[in-house]
Amino acid sequence: MDVSRNNEESIAHMIEAIKTKLRVASGAAIRPEFFDESKYEDLQDIYELVSGKERFSVSEIDAIVSELGKLRKPQA
């Protein structure tokens, strides 16, 4: 999929791919609608990092999930 376009479909694709690759157990906490389109480039950077690597250490997964948390929309 072409993720160069900043839209909901691209965000959903990247989030699902990241969750699958990292085998995140708490996937419900990482949902596409939680992410702000203004942070698209940062999300794309994480997606490219995760896509380009085969294995991740526990500390790497924690760091990536932490970074994803920083990209979430502020809660009302």
mmCIF file of the C-alpha atoms, coordinates in Angstrom:
data_MODEL
# 
_entry.id   MODEL 
# 
loop_
_atom_site.group_PDB 
_atom_site.id 
_atom_site.type_symbol 
_atom_site.label_atom_id 
_atom_site.label_alt_id 
_atom_site.label_comp_id 
_atom_site.label_asym_id 
_atom_site.label_entity_id 
_atom_site.label_seq_id 
_atom_site.pdbx_PDB_ins_code 
_atom_site.Cartn_x 
_atom_site.Cartn_y 
_atom_site.Cartn_z 
_atom_site.occupancy 
_atom_site.B_iso_or_equiv 
_atom_site.pdbx_formal_charge 
_atom_site.auth_seq_id 
_atom_site.auth_comp_id 
_atom_site.auth_asym_id 
_atom_site.auth_atom_id 
_atom_site.pdbx_PDB_model_num 
ATOM 1  C CA . MET A 1 1  ? 0.000   0.000  0.000  1.00 0.00 ? 1  MET A CA 1 
ATOM 2  C CA . ASP A 1 2  ? 1.118   3.537  -0.751 1.00 0.00 ? 2  ASP A CA 1 
ATOM 3  C CA . VAL A 1 3  ? 1.492   5.277  2.608  1.00 0.00 ? 3  VAL A CA 1 
ATOM 4  C CA . SER A 1 4  ? 2.754   8.550  1.176  1.00 0.00 ? 4  SER A CA 1 
ATOM 5  C CA . ARG A 1 5  ? -0.731  10.072 1.375  1.00 0.00 ? 5  ARG A CA 1 
ATOM 6  C CA . ASN A 1 6  ? -1.852  11.496 4.689  1.00 0.00 ? 6  ASN A CA 1 
ATOM 7  C CA . ASN A 1 7  ? -5.293  9.967  5.113  1.00 0.00 ? 7  ASN A CA 1 
ATOM 8  C CA . GLU A 1 8  ? -7.204  7.689  7.490  1.00 0.00 ? 8  GLU A CA 1 
ATOM 9  C CA . GLU A 1 9  ? -6.650  4.621  5.309  1.00 0.00 ? 9  GLU A CA 1 
ATOM 10 C CA . SER A 1 10 ? -2.864  5.063  5.327  1.00 0.00 ? 10 SER A CA 1 
ATOM 11 C CA . ILE A 1 11 ? -2.834  5.653  9.083  1.00 0.00 ? 11 ILE A CA 1 
ATOM 12 C CA . ALA A 1 12 ? -4.926  2.509  9.634  1.00 0.00 ? 12 ALA A CA 1 
ATOM 13 C CA . HIS A 1 13 ? -2.619  0.462  7.406  1.00 0.00 ? 13 HIS A CA 1 
ATOM 14 C CA . MET A 1 14 ? 0.533   1.668  9.165  1.00 0.00 ? 14 MET A CA 1 
ATOM 15 C CA . ILE A 1 15 ? -0.878  1.113  12.671 1.00 0.00 ? 15 ILE A CA 1 
ATOM 16 C CA . GLU A 1 16 ? -2.040  -2.415 11.842 1.00 0.00 ? 16 GLU A CA 1 
ATOM 17 C CA . ALA A 1 17 ? 1.300   -3.254 10.213 1.00 0.00 ? 17 ALA A CA 1 
ATOM 18 C CA . ILE A 1 18 ? 3.222   -1.956 13.232 1.00 0.00 ? 18 ILE A CA 1 
ATOM 19 C CA . LYS A 1 19 ? 1.033   -3.920 15.659 1.00 0.00 ? 19 LYS A CA 1 
ATOM 20 C CA . THR A 1 20 ? 1.416   -7.099 13.606 1.00 0.00 ? 20 THR A CA 1 
ATOM 21 C CA . LYS A 1 21 ? 5.175   -6.764 13.233 1.00 0.00 ? 21 LYS A CA 1 
ATOM 22 C CA . LEU A 1 22 ? 5.727   -6.016 16.922 1.00 0.00 ? 22 LEU A CA 1 
ATOM 23 C CA . ARG A 1 23 ? 3.189   -8.607 18.025 1.00 0.00 ? 23 ARG A CA 1 
ATOM 24 C CA . VAL A 1 24 ? 1.729   -6.089 20.448 1.00 0.00 ? 24 VAL A CA 1 
ATOM 25 C CA . ALA A 1 25 ? -0.488  -7.819 23.006 1.00 0.00 ? 25 ALA A CA 1 
ATOM 26 C CA . SER A 1 26 ? -2.464  -4.706 23.926 1.00 0.00 ? 26 SER A CA 1 
ATOM 27 C CA . GLY A 1 27 ? -3.426  -3.866 20.368 1.00 0.00 ? 27 GLY A CA 1 
ATOM 28 C CA . ALA A 1 28 ? -6.738  -2.371 21.466 1.00 0.00 ? 28 ALA A CA 1 
ATOM 29 C CA . ALA A 1 29 ? -4.795  0.529  22.988 1.00 0.00 ? 29 ALA A CA 1 
ATOM 30 C CA . ILE A 1 30 ? -3.222  1.293  19.619 1.00 0.00 ? 30 ILE A CA 1 
ATOM 31 C CA . ARG A 1 31 ? -6.052  2.101  17.243 1.00 0.00 ? 31 ARG A CA 1 
ATOM 32 C CA . PRO A 1 32 ? -5.867  4.219  14.086 1.00 0.00 ? 32 PRO A CA 1 
ATOM 33 C CA . GLU A 1 33 ? -8.515  6.685  15.232 1.00 0.00 ? 33 GLU A CA 1 
ATOM 34 C CA . PHE A 1 34 ? -6.333  7.609  18.226 1.00 0.00 ? 34 PHE A CA 1 
ATOM 35 C CA . PHE A 1 35 ? -3.702  9.178  15.987 1.00 0.00 ? 35 PHE A CA 1 
ATOM 36 C CA . ASP A 1 36 ? -3.545  12.769 14.868 1.00 0.00 ? 36 ASP A CA 1 
ATOM 37 C CA . GLU A 1 37 ? -3.057  13.394 11.156 1.00 0.00 ? 37 GLU A CA 1 
ATOM 38 C CA . SER A 1 38 ? -0.738  16.284 12.002 1.00 0.00 ? 38 SER A CA 1 
ATOM 39 C CA . LYS A 1 39 ? 1.765   13.686 13.307 1.00 0.00 ? 39 LYS A CA 1 
ATOM 40 C CA . TYR A 1 40 ? 1.602   11.672 10.087 1.00 0.00 ? 40 TYR A CA 1 
ATOM 41 C CA . GLU A 1 41 ? 5.274   12.027 9.173  1.00 0.00 ? 41 GLU A CA 1 
ATOM 42 C CA . ASP A 1 42 ? 6.366   10.825 12.615 1.00 0.00 ? 42 ASP A CA 1 
ATOM 43 C CA . LEU A 1 43 ? 4.061   7.821  12.325 1.00 0.00 ? 43 LEU A CA 1 
ATOM 44 C CA . GLN A 1 44 ? 5.413   7.117  8.848  1.00 0.00 ? 44 GLN A CA 1 
ATOM 45 C CA . ASP A 1 45 ? 8.978   7.184  10.224 1.00 0.00 ? 45 ASP A CA 1 
ATOM 46 C CA . ILE A 1 46 ? 8.064   4.593  12.863 1.00 0.00 ? 46 ILE A CA 1 
ATOM 47 C CA . TYR A 1 47 ? 6.307   2.486  10.229 1.00 0.00 ? 47 TYR A CA 1 
ATOM 48 C CA . GLU A 1 48 ? 9.390   2.519  7.985  1.00 0.00 ? 48 GLU A CA 1 
ATOM 49 C CA . LEU A 1 49 ? 11.668  1.641  10.915 1.00 0.00 ? 49 LEU A CA 1 
ATOM 50 C CA . VAL A 1 50 ? 9.482   -1.288 11.943 1.00 0.00 ? 50 VAL A CA 1 
ATOM 51 C CA . SER A 1 51 ? 8.988   -2.484 8.358  1.00 0.00 ? 51 SER A CA 1 
ATOM 52 C CA . GLY A 1 52 ? 12.708  -2.536 7.722  1.00 0.00 ? 52 GLY A CA 1 
ATOM 53 C CA . LYS A 1 53 ? 13.679  -4.690 10.658 1.00 0.00 ? 53 LYS A CA 1 
ATOM 54 C CA . GLU A 1 54 ? 13.130  -8.403 11.271 1.00 0.00 ? 54 GLU A CA 1 
ATOM 55 C CA . ARG A 1 55 ? 13.435  -8.690 15.050 1.00 0.00 ? 55 ARG A CA 1 
ATOM 56 C CA . PHE A 1 56 ? 13.007  -6.383 17.991 1.00 0.00 ? 56 PHE A CA 1 
ATOM 57 C CA . SER A 1 57 ? 14.237  -6.575 21.557 1.00 0.00 ? 57 SER A CA 1 
ATOM 58 C CA . VAL A 1 58 ? 11.821  -5.987 24.408 1.00 0.00 ? 58 VAL A CA 1 
ATOM 59 C CA . SER A 1 59 ? 13.392  -2.592 25.058 1.00 0.00 ? 59 SER A CA 1 
ATOM 60 C CA . GLU A 1 60 ? 13.019  -1.636 21.380 1.00 0.00 ? 60 GLU A CA 1 
ATOM 61 C CA . ILE A 1 61 ? 9.340   -2.610 21.434 1.00 0.00 ? 61 ILE A CA 1 
ATOM 62 C CA . ASP A 1 62 ? 8.821   -0.587 24.613 1.00 0.00 ? 62 ASP A CA 1 
ATOM 63 C CA . ALA A 1 63 ? 10.511  2.436  23.022 1.00 0.00 ? 63 ALA A CA 1 
ATOM 64 C CA . ILE A 1 64 ? 8.435   2.176  19.842 1.00 0.00 ? 64 ILE A CA 1 
ATOM 65 C CA . VAL A 1 65 ? 5.182   1.804  21.761 1.00 0.00 ? 65 VAL A CA 1 
ATOM 66 C CA . SER A 1 66 ? 6.187   4.786  23.907 1.00 0.00 ? 66 SER A CA 1 
ATOM 67 C CA . GLU A 1 67 ? 6.797   6.870  20.788 1.00 0.00 ? 67 GLU A CA 1 
ATOM 68 C CA . LEU A 1 68 ? 3.425   5.821  19.387 1.00 0.00 ? 68 LEU A CA 1 
ATOM 69 C CA . GLY A 1 69 ? 1.867   7.012  22.640 1.00 0.00 ? 69 GLY A CA 1 
ATOM 70 C CA . LYS A 1 70 ? 3.374   10.454 22.087 1.00 0.00 ? 70 LYS A CA 1 
ATOM 71 C CA . LEU A 1 71 ? 1.688   10.647 18.684 1.00 0.00 ? 71 LEU A CA 1 
ATOM 72 C CA . ARG A 1 72 ? -1.810  10.040 20.007 1.00 0.00 ? 72 ARG A CA 1 
ATOM 73 C CA . LYS A 1 73 ? -4.463  12.724 19.880 1.00 0.00 ? 73 LYS A CA 1 
ATOM 74 C CA . PRO A 1 74 ? -4.921  14.540 23.162 1.00 0.00 ? 74 PRO A CA 1 
ATOM 75 C CA . GLN A 1 75 ? -7.894  13.132 25.054 1.00 0.00 ? 75 GLN A CA 1 
ATOM 76 C CA . ALA A 1 76 ? -10.765 15.475 25.739 1.00 0.00 ? 76 ALA A CA 1 
# 
